[in-house]
mmCIF file of C-alpha atoms in Angstrom:
data_model
loop_
_atom_site.group_PDB
_atom_site.id
_atom_site.type_symbol
_atom_site.label_atom_id
_atom_site.label_comp_id
_atom_site.label_asym_id
_atom_site.label_seq_id
_atom_site.Cartn_x
_atom_site.Cartn_y
_atom_site.Cartn_z
ATOM 1 C CA UNK A 16 22.707 -8.018 8.034
ATOM 2 C CA UNK A 17 22.183 -11.667 7.168
ATOM 3 C CA UNK A 18 21.259 -12.563 3.647
ATOM 4 C CA UNK A 19 19.579 -15.781 4.750
ATOM 5 C CA UNK A 20 15.978 -15.616 3.651
ATOM 6 C CA UNK A 21 13.186 -15.777 6.280
ATOM 7 C CA UNK A 22 10.284 -18.178 5.995
ATOM 8 C CA UNK A 23 6.696 -16.837 6.035
ATOM 9 C CA UNK A 24 6.124 -17.655 9.740
ATOM 10 C CA UNK A 25 9.253 -15.752 10.678
ATOM 11 C CA UNK A 26 8.224 -12.736 8.619
ATOM 12 C CA UNK A 27 4.752 -12.653 10.240
ATOM 13 C CA UNK A 28 6.395 -12.947 13.666
ATOM 14 C CA UNK A 29 8.706 -10.039 12.809
ATOM 15 C CA UNK A 30 5.627 -7.936 12.013
ATOM 16 C CA UNK A 31 3.965 -8.946 15.241
ATOM 17 C CA UNK A 32 7.110 -7.911 17.154
ATOM 18 C CA UNK A 33 6.824 -4.412 15.651
ATOM 19 C CA UNK A 34 3.261 -3.891 16.820
ATOM 20 C CA UNK A 35 4.037 -2.357 20.251
ATOM 21 C CA UNK A 36 6.429 0.212 18.730
ATOM 22 C CA UNK A 37 4.002 1.213 15.986
ATOM 23 C CA UNK A 38 1.193 1.703 18.549
ATOM 24 C CA UNK A 39 3.446 3.691 20.850
ATOM 25 C CA UNK A 40 4.700 6.021 18.147
ATOM 26 C CA UNK A 41 1.510 6.411 16.085
ATOM 27 C CA UNK A 42 0.397 9.756 17.458
ATOM 28 C CA UNK A 43 3.904 11.220 17.425
ATOM 29 C CA UNK A 44 4.349 10.290 13.798
ATOM 30 C CA UNK A 45 0.930 11.736 12.956
ATOM 31 C CA UNK A 46 1.833 15.077 14.581
ATOM 32 C CA UNK A 47 5.230 15.053 12.808
ATOM 33 C CA UNK A 48 3.401 14.385 9.465
ATOM 34 C CA UNK A 49 5.992 11.878 8.443
ATOM 35 C CA UNK A 50 7.391 8.450 9.411
ATOM 36 C CA UNK A 51 9.758 8.509 12.364
ATOM 37 C CA UNK A 52 13.347 7.467 11.814
ATOM 38 C CA UNK A 53 13.379 5.114 14.761
ATOM 39 C CA UNK A 54 10.328 3.258 13.365
ATOM 40 C CA UNK A 55 11.798 2.914 9.914
ATOM 41 C CA UNK A 56 15.144 1.733 11.462
ATOM 42 C CA UNK A 57 13.324 -0.914 13.452
ATOM 43 C CA UNK A 58 11.609 -2.204 10.308
ATOM 44 C CA UNK A 59 14.955 -2.274 8.558
ATOM 45 C CA UNK A 60 16.302 -4.415 11.378
ATOM 46 C CA UNK A 61 13.259 -6.724 11.147
ATOM 47 C CA UNK A 62 14.262 -7.465 7.498
ATOM 48 C CA UNK A 63 10.620 -7.088 6.384
ATOM 49 C CA UNK A 64 11.611 -4.684 3.581
ATOM 50 C CA UNK A 65 13.040 -7.616 1.673
ATOM 51 C CA UNK A 66 9.764 -9.576 1.726
ATOM 52 C CA UNK A 67 9.038 -9.497 -2.043
ATOM 53 C CA UNK A 68 12.590 -9.251 -3.278
ATOM 54 C CA UNK A 69 13.862 -12.426 -5.167
ATOM 55 C CA UNK A 70 16.151 -14.761 -3.284
ATOM 56 C CA UNK A 71 18.825 -14.249 -5.916
ATOM 57 C CA UNK A 72 19.214 -10.730 -4.551
ATOM 58 C CA UNK A 73 19.135 -11.822 -0.876
ATOM 59 C CA UNK A 74 15.415 -11.255 -0.413
ATOM 60 C CA UNK A 75 12.771 -13.592 1.027
ATOM 61 C CA UNK A 76 10.671 -14.025 -2.170
ATOM 62 C CA UNK A 77 7.549 -14.434 0.008
ATOM 63 C CA UNK A 78 4.228 -14.704 -1.809
ATOM 64 C CA UNK A 79 1.058 -12.673 -1.567
ATOM 65 C CA UNK A 80 -0.379 -14.591 1.392
ATOM 66 C CA UNK A 81 2.574 -13.601 3.550
ATOM 67 C CA UNK A 82 2.387 -10.016 2.263
ATOM 68 C CA UNK A 83 -1.306 -10.071 3.280
ATOM 69 C CA UNK A 84 -0.623 -11.197 6.882
ATOM 70 C CA UNK A 85 2.374 -8.853 7.398
ATOM 71 C CA UNK A 86 0.502 -5.800 6.041
ATOM 72 C CA UNK A 87 -2.583 -6.507 8.057
ATOM 73 C CA UNK A 88 -0.639 -7.061 11.277
ATOM 74 C CA UNK A 89 1.168 -3.718 10.978
ATOM 75 C CA UNK A 90 -1.990 -1.883 9.916
ATOM 76 C CA UNK A 91 -3.922 -2.971 12.999
ATOM 77 C CA UNK A 92 -1.277 -1.215 15.087
ATOM 78 C CA UNK A 93 -1.095 1.934 12.905
ATOM 79 C CA UNK A 94 -2.862 2.165 9.544
ATOM 80 C CA UNK A 95 -0.563 4.895 8.270
ATOM 81 C CA UNK A 96 2.614 2.883 8.926
ATOM 82 C CA UNK A 97 0.908 -0.264 7.600
ATOM 83 C CA UNK A 98 0.164 1.665 4.465
ATOM 84 C CA UNK A 99 3.682 3.011 4.114
ATOM 85 C CA UNK A 100 5.433 -0.366 4.702
ATOM 86 C CA UNK A 101 2.973 -2.154 2.400
ATOM 87 C CA UNK A 102 3.757 0.357 -0.356
ATOM 88 C CA UNK A 103 7.478 0.008 0.218
ATOM 89 C CA UNK A 104 7.140 -3.763 -0.084
ATOM 90 C CA UNK A 105 5.082 -3.745 -3.251
ATOM 91 C CA UNK A 106 7.186 -1.011 -4.818
ATOM 92 C CA UNK A 107 10.205 -3.366 -4.445
ATOM 93 C CA UNK A 108 8.116 -5.743 -6.475
ATOM 94 C CA UNK A 109 7.932 -3.067 -9.232
ATOM 95 C CA UNK A 110 11.724 -3.111 -9.600
ATOM 96 C CA UNK A 111 11.541 -6.776 -10.510
ATOM 97 C CA UNK A 112 9.905 -5.768 -13.845
ATOM 98 C CA UNK A 113 12.750 -3.420 -14.843
ATOM 99 C CA UNK A 114 15.714 -4.649 -16.990
ATOM 100 C CA UNK A 115 17.761 -7.245 -15.192
ATOM 101 C CA UNK A 116 20.945 -5.125 -15.486
ATOM 102 C CA UNK A 117 19.270 -2.392 -13.461
ATOM 103 C CA UNK A 118 17.868 -4.812 -10.882
ATOM 104 C CA UNK A 119 21.383 -6.071 -10.120
ATOM 105 C CA UNK A 120 22.487 -2.459 -9.687
ATOM 106 C CA UNK A 121 19.653 -1.659 -7.242
ATOM 107 C CA UNK A 122 20.156 -4.765 -5.086
ATOM 108 C CA UNK A 123 23.931 -4.890 -5.316
ATOM 109 C CA UNK A 124 24.539 -3.550 -1.785
ATOM 110 C CA UNK A 125 21.393 -4.605 0.098
ATOM 111 C CA UNK A 126 18.426 -6.913 -0.276
ATOM 112 C CA UNK A 127 15.719 -4.208 -0.371
ATOM 113 C CA UNK A 128 14.921 -0.873 -1.827
ATOM 114 C CA UNK A 129 12.840 1.947 -0.438
ATOM 115 C CA UNK A 130 11.063 3.952 -3.087
ATOM 116 C CA UNK A 131 7.868 5.884 -3.776
ATOM 117 C CA UNK A 132 6.058 5.080 -7.025
ATOM 118 C CA UNK A 133 3.471 7.083 -8.885
ATOM 119 C CA UNK A 134 0.719 5.743 -11.101
ATOM 120 C CA UNK A 135 -0.220 9.101 -12.437
ATOM 121 C CA UNK A 136 1.442 9.046 -15.815
ATOM 122 C CA UNK A 137 -0.119 12.443 -16.570
ATOM 123 C CA UNK A 138 2.115 14.066 -13.972
ATOM 124 C CA UNK A 139 5.073 14.369 -16.325
ATOM 125 C CA UNK A 140 6.605 13.952 -19.807
ATOM 126 C CA UNK A 141 9.682 12.255 -21.199
ATOM 127 C CA UNK A 142 11.685 13.089 -24.277
ATOM 128 C CA UNK A 143 13.913 10.421 -25.890
ATOM 129 C CA UNK A 144 17.560 11.427 -26.223
ATOM 130 C CA UNK A 145 20.753 9.478 -26.916
ATOM 131 C CA UNK A 146 21.029 6.654 -24.463
ATOM 132 C CA UNK A 147 17.819 7.339 -22.569
ATOM 133 C CA UNK A 148 15.219 9.999 -21.757
ATOM 134 C CA UNK A 149 14.913 13.519 -20.284
ATOM 135 C CA UNK A 150 12.084 13.494 -17.713
ATOM 136 C CA UNK A 151 10.150 16.475 -16.335
ATOM 137 C CA UNK A 152 7.111 16.723 -14.120
ATOM 138 C CA UNK A 153 5.570 16.879 -10.728
ATOM 139 C CA UNK A 154 3.647 14.086 -9.068
ATOM 140 C CA UNK A 155 1.479 13.978 -5.982
ATOM 141 C CA UNK A 156 1.177 11.223 -3.382
ATOM 142 C CA UNK A 157 4.872 10.345 -3.037
ATOM 143 C CA UNK A 158 4.415 7.797 -0.277
ATOM 144 C CA UNK A 159 7.835 6.697 0.866
ATOM 145 C CA UNK A 160 9.809 9.732 -0.321
ATOM 146 C CA UNK A 161 11.062 10.656 3.168
ATOM 147 C CA UNK A 162 13.399 7.591 3.507
ATOM 148 C CA UNK A 163 13.725 6.749 -0.172
ATOM 149 C CA UNK A 164 16.779 5.350 -1.976
ATOM 150 C CA UNK A 165 15.154 5.511 -5.426
ATOM 151 C CA UNK A 166 12.060 7.088 -6.994
ATOM 152 C CA UNK A 167 9.679 5.617 -9.659
ATOM 153 C CA UNK A 168 7.575 7.929 -11.716
ATOM 154 C CA UNK A 169 5.254 7.314 -14.672
ATOM 155 C CA UNK A 170 5.217 9.609 -17.678
ATOM 156 C CA UNK A 171 4.162 9.745 -21.301
ATOM 157 C CA UNK A 172 7.001 9.405 -23.790
ATOM 158 C CA UNK A 173 6.491 11.100 -27.135
ATOM 159 C CA UNK A 174 7.823 9.187 -30.158
ATOM 160 C CA UNK A 175 9.008 10.812 -33.373
ATOM 161 C CA UNK A 176 5.824 9.727 -35.162
ATOM 162 C CA UNK A 177 3.758 11.637 -32.593
ATOM 163 C CA UNK A 178 2.470 8.628 -30.700
ATOM 164 C CA UNK A 179 2.576 8.517 -26.912
ATOM 165 C CA UNK A 180 3.660 5.562 -24.763
ATOM 166 C CA UNK A 181 3.410 5.304 -20.974
ATOM 167 C CA UNK A 182 6.711 4.403 -19.352
ATOM 168 C CA UNK A 183 8.032 4.141 -15.813
ATOM 169 C CA UNK A 184 11.343 5.717 -14.949
ATOM 170 C CA UNK A 185 13.659 5.045 -11.983
ATOM 171 C CA UNK A 186 15.983 7.659 -10.621
ATOM 172 C CA UNK A 187 18.110 8.078 -7.540
ATOM 173 C CA UNK A 188 16.454 9.957 -4.686
ATOM 174 C CA UNK A 189 19.041 12.749 -4.817
ATOM 175 C CA UNK A 190 18.046 13.684 -8.407
ATOM 176 C CA UNK A 191 14.488 14.668 -7.460
ATOM 177 C CA UNK A 192 12.984 17.246 -5.182
ATOM 178 C CA UNK A 193 10.516 16.386 -2.427
ATOM 179 C CA UNK A 194 7.999 19.218 -1.762
ATOM 180 C CA UNK A 195 6.151 19.205 1.556
ATOM 181 C CA UNK A 196 2.505 19.547 0.590
ATOM 182 C CA UNK A 197 1.387 16.931 3.149
ATOM 183 C CA UNK A 198 -1.265 18.806 5.135
ATOM 184 C CA UNK A 199 -4.084 16.282 5.284
ATOM 185 C CA UNK A 200 -6.814 14.995 7.515
ATOM 186 C CA UNK A 201 -5.653 11.411 7.694
ATOM 187 C CA UNK A 202 -2.718 9.128 6.838
ATOM 188 C CA UNK A 203 -0.597 11.996 8.052
ATOM 189 C CA UNK A 204 2.433 9.988 9.123
ATOM 190 C CA UNK A 205 3.021 8.576 5.629
ATOM 191 C CA UNK A 206 4.628 11.871 4.672
ATOM 192 C CA UNK A 207 3.494 11.523 1.085
ATOM 193 C CA UNK A 208 5.099 14.718 -0.288
ATOM 194 C CA UNK A 209 4.960 15.770 -3.915
ATOM 195 C CA UNK A 210 7.850 14.742 -6.177
ATOM 196 C CA UNK A 211 9.310 17.148 -8.642
ATOM 197 C CA UNK A 212 11.661 16.149 -11.475
ATOM 198 C CA UNK A 213 13.470 18.819 -13.489
ATOM 199 C CA UNK A 214 15.178 17.662 -16.694
ATOM 200 C CA UNK A 215 16.594 14.451 -15.180
ATOM 201 C CA UNK A 216 18.397 12.081 -17.587
ATOM 202 C CA UNK A 217 17.243 8.479 -17.175
ATOM 203 C CA UNK A 218 19.191 5.708 -18.967
ATOM 204 C CA UNK A 219 17.124 3.228 -20.998
ATOM 205 C CA UNK A 220 18.153 0.489 -18.582
ATOM 206 C CA UNK A 221 16.189 2.272 -15.911
ATOM 207 C CA UNK A 222 12.887 2.345 -17.761
ATOM 208 C CA UNK A 223 10.043 -0.120 -18.372
ATOM 209 C CA UNK A 224 6.788 -0.128 -20.234
ATOM 210 C CA UNK A 225 3.802 0.542 -18.018
ATOM 211 C CA UNK A 226 1.939 -2.369 -19.607
ATOM 212 C CA UNK A 227 4.850 -4.771 -19.132
ATOM 213 C CA UNK A 228 5.083 -3.758 -15.498
ATOM 214 C CA UNK A 229 1.387 -3.873 -14.637
ATOM 215 C CA UNK A 230 0.911 -7.224 -16.479
ATOM 216 C CA UNK A 231 4.050 -8.787 -14.967
ATOM 217 C CA UNK A 232 5.238 -9.504 -18.499
ATOM 218 C CA UNK A 233 8.815 -8.389 -17.962
ATOM 219 C CA UNK A 234 9.172 -9.716 -14.359
ATOM 220 C CA UNK A 235 8.031 -13.198 -15.275
ATOM 221 C CA UNK A 236 10.663 -13.371 -17.999
ATOM 222 C CA UNK A 237 13.384 -12.714 -15.463
ATOM 223 C CA UNK A 238 12.199 -14.512 -12.283
ATOM 224 C CA UNK A 239 10.619 -17.925 -12.017
ATOM 225 C CA UNK A 240 8.586 -17.655 -8.807
ATOM 226 C CA UNK A 241 4.778 -17.442 -9.004
ATOM 227 C CA UNK A 242 4.794 -14.057 -7.295
ATOM 228 C CA UNK A 243 6.419 -12.568 -10.388
ATOM 229 C CA UNK A 244 3.559 -13.729 -12.564
ATOM 230 C CA UNK A 245 1.122 -11.668 -10.557
ATOM 231 C CA UNK A 246 -0.330 -8.435 -12.120
ATOM 232 C CA UNK A 247 0.789 -5.315 -10.348
ATOM 233 C CA UNK A 248 -2.615 -3.625 -9.777
ATOM 234 C CA UNK A 249 -4.035 -6.363 -7.452
ATOM 235 C CA UNK A 250 -0.883 -6.183 -5.346
ATOM 236 C CA UNK A 251 -1.290 -2.376 -5.121
ATOM 237 C CA UNK A 252 -4.960 -3.044 -4.230
ATOM 238 C CA UNK A 253 -3.983 -5.223 -1.299
ATOM 239 C CA UNK A 254 -1.405 -2.745 -0.087
ATOM 240 C CA UNK A 255 -4.154 -0.123 0.162
ATOM 241 C CA UNK A 256 -7.067 -2.277 1.244
ATOM 242 C CA UNK A 257 -5.249 -4.147 4.024
ATOM 243 C CA UNK A 258 -4.324 -0.853 5.667
ATOM 244 C CA UNK A 259 -8.001 0.094 5.731
ATOM 245 C CA UNK A 260 -9.047 -3.278 7.107
ATOM 246 C CA UNK A 261 -6.305 -2.925 9.708
ATOM 247 C CA UNK A 262 -7.602 0.505 10.719
ATOM 248 C CA UNK A 263 -11.097 -0.939 11.191
ATOM 249 C CA UNK A 264 -9.877 -3.924 13.246
ATOM 250 C CA UNK A 265 -7.662 -1.659 15.316
ATOM 251 C CA UNK A 266 -10.592 0.695 16.043
ATOM 252 C CA UNK A 267 -12.772 -2.227 17.103
ATOM 253 C CA UNK A 268 -10.075 -3.642 19.380
ATOM 254 C CA UNK A 269 -9.502 -0.224 21.002
ATOM 255 C CA UNK A 270 -13.249 0.234 21.516
ATOM 256 C CA UNK A 271 -13.477 -3.167 23.208
ATOM 257 C CA UNK A 272 -10.552 -2.369 25.475
ATOM 258 C CA UNK A 273 -11.951 1.021 26.505
ATOM 259 C CA UNK A 274 -15.507 -0.199 27.083
ATOM 260 C CA UNK A 275 -14.486 -3.237 29.067
ATOM 261 C CA UNK A 276 -12.554 -0.962 31.390
ATOM 262 C CA UNK A 277 -15.627 1.287 31.803
ATOM 263 C CA UNK A 278 -17.836 -1.742 32.521
ATOM 264 C CA UNK A 279 -15.393 -2.987 35.136
ATOM 265 C CA UNK A 280 -15.279 0.395 36.816
ATOM 266 C CA UNK A 281 -19.119 0.601 36.826
ATOM 267 C CA UNK A 282 -19.353 -2.879 38.351
ATOM 268 C CA UNK A 283 -17.028 -1.838 41.131
ATOM 269 C CA UNK A 284 -18.974 1.310 41.905
ATOM 270 C CA UNK A 285 -22.494 -0.103 41.469
ATOM 271 C CA UNK A 286 -22.154 -3.418 43.305
ATOM 272 C CA UNK A 287 -22.063 -5.669 40.290
ATOM 273 C CA UNK A 288 -24.569 -4.078 37.945
ATOM 274 C CA UNK A 289 -23.461 -3.603 34.368
ATOM 275 C CA UNK A 290 -24.165 -0.277 32.660
ATOM 276 C CA UNK A 291 -25.120 -0.598 29.019
ATOM 277 C CA UNK A 292 -22.078 1.124 27.519
ATOM 278 C CA UNK A 293 -21.901 2.135 23.897
ATOM 279 C CA UNK A 294 -24.935 0.469 22.333
ATOM 280 C CA UNK A 295 -23.578 -3.147 22.018
ATOM 281 C CA UNK A 296 -25.864 -3.885 19.082
ATOM 282 C CA UNK A 297 -24.254 -1.094 17.050
ATOM 283 C CA UNK A 298 -20.801 -2.425 17.747
ATOM 284 C CA UNK A 299 -21.899 -5.990 17.067
ATOM 285 C CA UNK A 300 -23.041 -4.996 13.595
ATOM 286 C CA UNK A 301 -19.780 -3.118 13.009
ATOM 287 C CA UNK A 302 -17.753 -6.137 14.102
ATOM 288 C CA UNK A 303 -19.685 -8.461 11.764
ATOM 289 C CA UNK A 304 -19.229 -6.003 8.892
ATOM 290 C CA UNK A 305 -15.483 -5.899 9.481
ATOM 291 C CA UNK A 306 -15.376 -9.735 9.578
ATOM 292 C CA UNK A 307 -17.275 -9.884 6.319
ATOM 293 C CA UNK A 308 -14.847 -7.393 4.721
ATOM 294 C CA UNK A 309 -11.870 -9.531 5.758
ATOM 295 C CA UNK A 310 -13.502 -12.602 4.238
ATOM 296 C CA UNK A 311 -14.009 -10.747 0.924
ATOM 297 C CA UNK A 312 -10.309 -9.760 0.848
ATOM 298 C CA UNK A 313 -9.152 -13.248 1.740
ATOM 299 C CA UNK A 314 -11.370 -14.688 -1.008
ATOM 300 C CA UNK A 315 -9.871 -12.270 -3.497
ATOM 301 C CA UNK A 316 -6.393 -13.273 -2.329
ATOM 302 C CA UNK A 317 -7.072 -16.936 -3.079
ATOM 303 C CA UNK A 318 -8.421 -16.090 -6.494
ATOM 304 C CA UNK A 319 -5.435 -13.859 -7.381
ATOM 305 C CA UNK A 320 -2.987 -16.528 -6.334
ATOM 306 C CA UNK A 321 -4.907 -19.151 -8.328
ATOM 307 C CA UNK A 322 -5.167 -17.148 -11.602
ATOM 308 C CA UNK A 323 -2.338 -14.571 -11.493
ATOM 309 C CA UNK A 324 -1.567 -13.270 -15.007
ATOM 310 C CA UNK A 325 -4.009 -15.745 -16.587
ATOM 311 C CA UNK A 326 -6.951 -13.701 -15.301
ATOM 312 C CA UNK A 327 -8.933 -11.657 -17.785
ATOM 313 C CA UNK A 328 -9.262 -7.894 -17.527
ATOM 314 C CA UNK A 329 -12.863 -8.418 -16.351
ATOM 315 C CA UNK A 330 -11.663 -10.709 -13.568
ATOM 316 C CA UNK A 331 -8.958 -8.260 -12.558
ATOM 317 C CA UNK A 332 -11.519 -5.436 -12.456
ATOM 318 C CA UNK A 333 -13.820 -7.560 -10.280
ATOM 319 C CA UNK A 334 -10.912 -8.156 -7.860
ATOM 320 C CA UNK A 335 -10.418 -4.424 -7.390
ATOM 321 C CA UNK A 336 -14.118 -3.767 -7.098
ATOM 322 C CA UNK A 337 -14.429 -6.396 -4.374
ATOM 323 C CA UNK A 338 -11.505 -4.826 -2.561
ATOM 324 C CA UNK A 339 -13.136 -1.376 -2.849
ATOM 325 C CA UNK A 340 -16.431 -2.747 -1.502
ATOM 326 C CA UNK A 341 -14.603 -4.248 1.506
ATOM 327 C CA UNK A 342 -12.992 -0.846 2.212
ATOM 328 C CA UNK A 343 -16.298 0.941 2.106
ATOM 329 C CA UNK A 344 -17.711 -1.669 4.486
ATOM 330 C CA UNK A 345 -14.800 -0.988 6.904
ATOM 331 C CA UNK A 346 -15.222 2.735 6.596
ATOM 332 C CA UNK A 347 -18.899 2.551 7.544
ATOM 333 C CA UNK A 348 -18.142 0.198 10.437
ATOM 334 C CA UNK A 349 -15.570 2.644 11.844
ATOM 335 C CA UNK A 350 -17.995 5.494 11.538
ATOM 336 C CA UNK A 351 -20.507 3.411 13.548
ATOM 337 C CA UNK A 352 -17.935 2.623 16.221
ATOM 338 C CA UNK A 353 -17.023 6.318 16.603
ATOM 339 C CA UNK A 354 -20.747 7.175 16.948
ATOM 340 C CA UNK A 355 -20.923 5.158 20.202
ATOM 341 C CA UNK A 356 -17.598 6.100 21.774
ATOM 342 C CA UNK A 357 -18.962 9.283 23.313
ATOM 343 C CA UNK A 358 -17.172 12.620 23.502
ATOM 344 C CA UNK A 359 -13.794 10.998 24.138
ATOM 345 C CA UNK A 360 -13.937 9.627 20.623
ATOM 346 C CA UNK A 361 -13.409 13.149 19.280
ATOM 347 C CA UNK A 362 -9.987 13.587 20.923
ATOM 348 C CA UNK A 363 -7.205 13.753 18.360
ATOM 349 C CA UNK A 364 -5.020 11.379 20.421
ATOM 350 C CA UNK A 365 -7.726 8.705 20.412
ATOM 351 C CA UNK A 366 -6.712 5.683 18.353
ATOM 352 C CA UNK A 367 -10.337 5.300 17.315
ATOM 353 C CA UNK A 368 -10.495 8.857 16.045
ATOM 354 C CA UNK A 369 -7.206 8.373 14.178
ATOM 355 C CA UNK A 370 -8.575 5.197 12.597
ATOM 356 C CA UNK A 371 -11.534 7.236 11.326
ATOM 357 C CA UNK A 372 -9.234 9.914 9.929
ATOM 358 C CA UNK A 373 -6.994 7.369 8.251
ATOM 359 C CA UNK A 374 -9.698 5.286 6.698
ATOM 360 C CA UNK A 375 -11.606 8.357 5.536
ATOM 361 C CA UNK A 376 -8.486 9.525 3.681
ATOM 362 C CA UNK A 377 -7.045 6.196 2.509
ATOM 363 C CA UNK A 378 -10.373 5.005 1.097
ATOM 364 C CA UNK A 379 -10.177 7.853 -1.439
ATOM 365 C CA UNK A 380 -7.269 6.234 -3.260
ATOM 366 C CA UNK A 381 -7.850 6.545 -7.035
ATOM 367 C CA UNK A 382 -7.796 2.765 -7.316
ATOM 368 C CA UNK A 383 -11.059 2.542 -5.352
ATOM 369 C CA UNK A 384 -13.122 5.164 -7.145
ATOM 370 C CA UNK A 385 -16.577 3.927 -6.104
ATOM 371 C CA UNK A 386 -18.612 4.925 -9.056
ATOM 372 C CA UNK A 387 -16.096 3.768 -11.624
ATOM 373 C CA UNK A 388 -15.495 0.406 -9.930
ATOM 374 C CA UNK A 389 -19.141 -0.361 -9.374
ATOM 375 C CA UNK A 390 -19.995 0.715 -12.950
ATOM 376 C CA UNK A 391 -17.388 -1.646 -14.393
ATOM 377 C CA UNK A 392 -18.562 -4.510 -12.200
ATOM 378 C CA UNK A 393 -22.073 -3.844 -13.433
ATOM 379 C CA UNK A 394 -20.834 -4.006 -17.033
ATOM 380 C CA UNK A 395 -19.105 -7.331 -16.249
ATOM 381 C CA UNK A 396 -22.349 -8.730 -14.864
ATOM 382 C CA UNK A 397 -23.980 -7.781 -18.171
ATOM 383 C CA UNK A 398 -21.193 -9.190 -20.340
ATOM 384 C CA UNK A 399 -20.085 -5.743 -21.396
ATOM 385 C CA UNK A 400 -16.485 -4.535 -21.711
ATOM 386 C CA UNK A 401 -15.018 -2.674 -18.784
ATOM 387 C CA UNK A 402 -13.691 0.861 -19.212
ATOM 388 C CA UNK A 403 -11.072 1.303 -16.470
ATOM 389 C CA UNK A 404 -7.429 0.809 -17.339
ATOM 390 C CA UNK A 405 -6.571 0.398 -13.706
ATOM 391 C CA UNK A 406 -6.666 -3.415 -13.703
#
C-alpha cells in the first residue's frame, strides 16, 4: 500500500466510489449484526482509514472539512457503516494525543489504526503499579471492536492520596474480551459489542489524561497541523451527527426514487394523469428540514475550524447543542417521510425503514442528551455557567 498521502478531493472521491458497495451490503450487514469483512477490506483498500493520521506516519492529515464530506457521503449510503467508519477515523485522531513513543509504535507497520474507544470512564478502574497500571472493567458501545487492532478505554485512576483522575488506556485487541450484547433496533451492523478488561497491565507510555486528550493539549504539542489543535468532543460530535444527517438524506433520496417510479407507472396506466402519491407537502417540509439541519452542521464546522482549542467551554457546549438540534430535526423529518411511504415502508428490507431504525438509535448517543444540551444552551444564553463536562 502506498504511503503517498491523498488530497481532500481524492479522499472524497474514494468515499463516493464505496457508495454502491455500502448500499448493496447494508441489509446483509444489518442481519449479521456486524460489519462485513468485504466492506471493511474495501475501505482499507480505499486508504480512507488514514484520513486523520499525520503525514509523518504515512497518513493524509486531512482536516475536519474533508472528514465532514467523507463521513456524510458514506452515511447517505448506509448510516451504520458511515457511523462505524467515522468513529474509526476520529479514534485514530485520539491516538495522536498519546505519548509520541507509543504513536510511533502504533503506526510503525501501517498508516492507520482501527480501534473502539469508550468515553464512559465509570466503566472501569485502574491501579498504579510499577511501570504502568492494572486496568479492570467492562464498557458498553464498543463500536469498531469486530475488526480492531487496538482498544481505548477510559477509567478512573486512584492515587495514593485518595484522589481520582480520569485516564485513557490503550491495549492490544487480543488482551481484551469482546462480548456480543449487540441486539438492538438500529445501527445493527456497527457490531458495537461490550468490551471486558480483566487485570490487564498497561504501560505508562500507553496512557493519557482525559483532559489532555479532549482539549487537544497533548496532540498539539507533538503535531503542528491545525487539526491537532481541535478539541476531541466536537470531532466526536460530527462523527455521530453526520451519520444521522446521512440517514435522513438517504431516506429522502430513496423516497424520491420509489415515488417517481410509482408516478411513472400511474402515468402509463392512466393515460398521462399523475396520481398524488405520498402527500408531497409532507415530503417537501421534511426535505427543507433536512436541508436546514445540514446548514446548521456546516455552520458549526466553520466555527470549529475557526476557533479550535481557543473556544470557550460555553462555545464548545453550543457547538454540541446545535449538532444535537440538527439530529433531532433529521429524526423528525425521517419519521414524516416514513408516514407517507405506505405499508411498504414497514418492510425490514426497506432502506427508508432502516434509516428510521438507525436514526432512532443513533440519536440517543449520550453526547446528544436533549434535556442536558438544551439546558446548558439556555444557561449560556443567560450568561450562566454550563454544567456538562462533555465539551
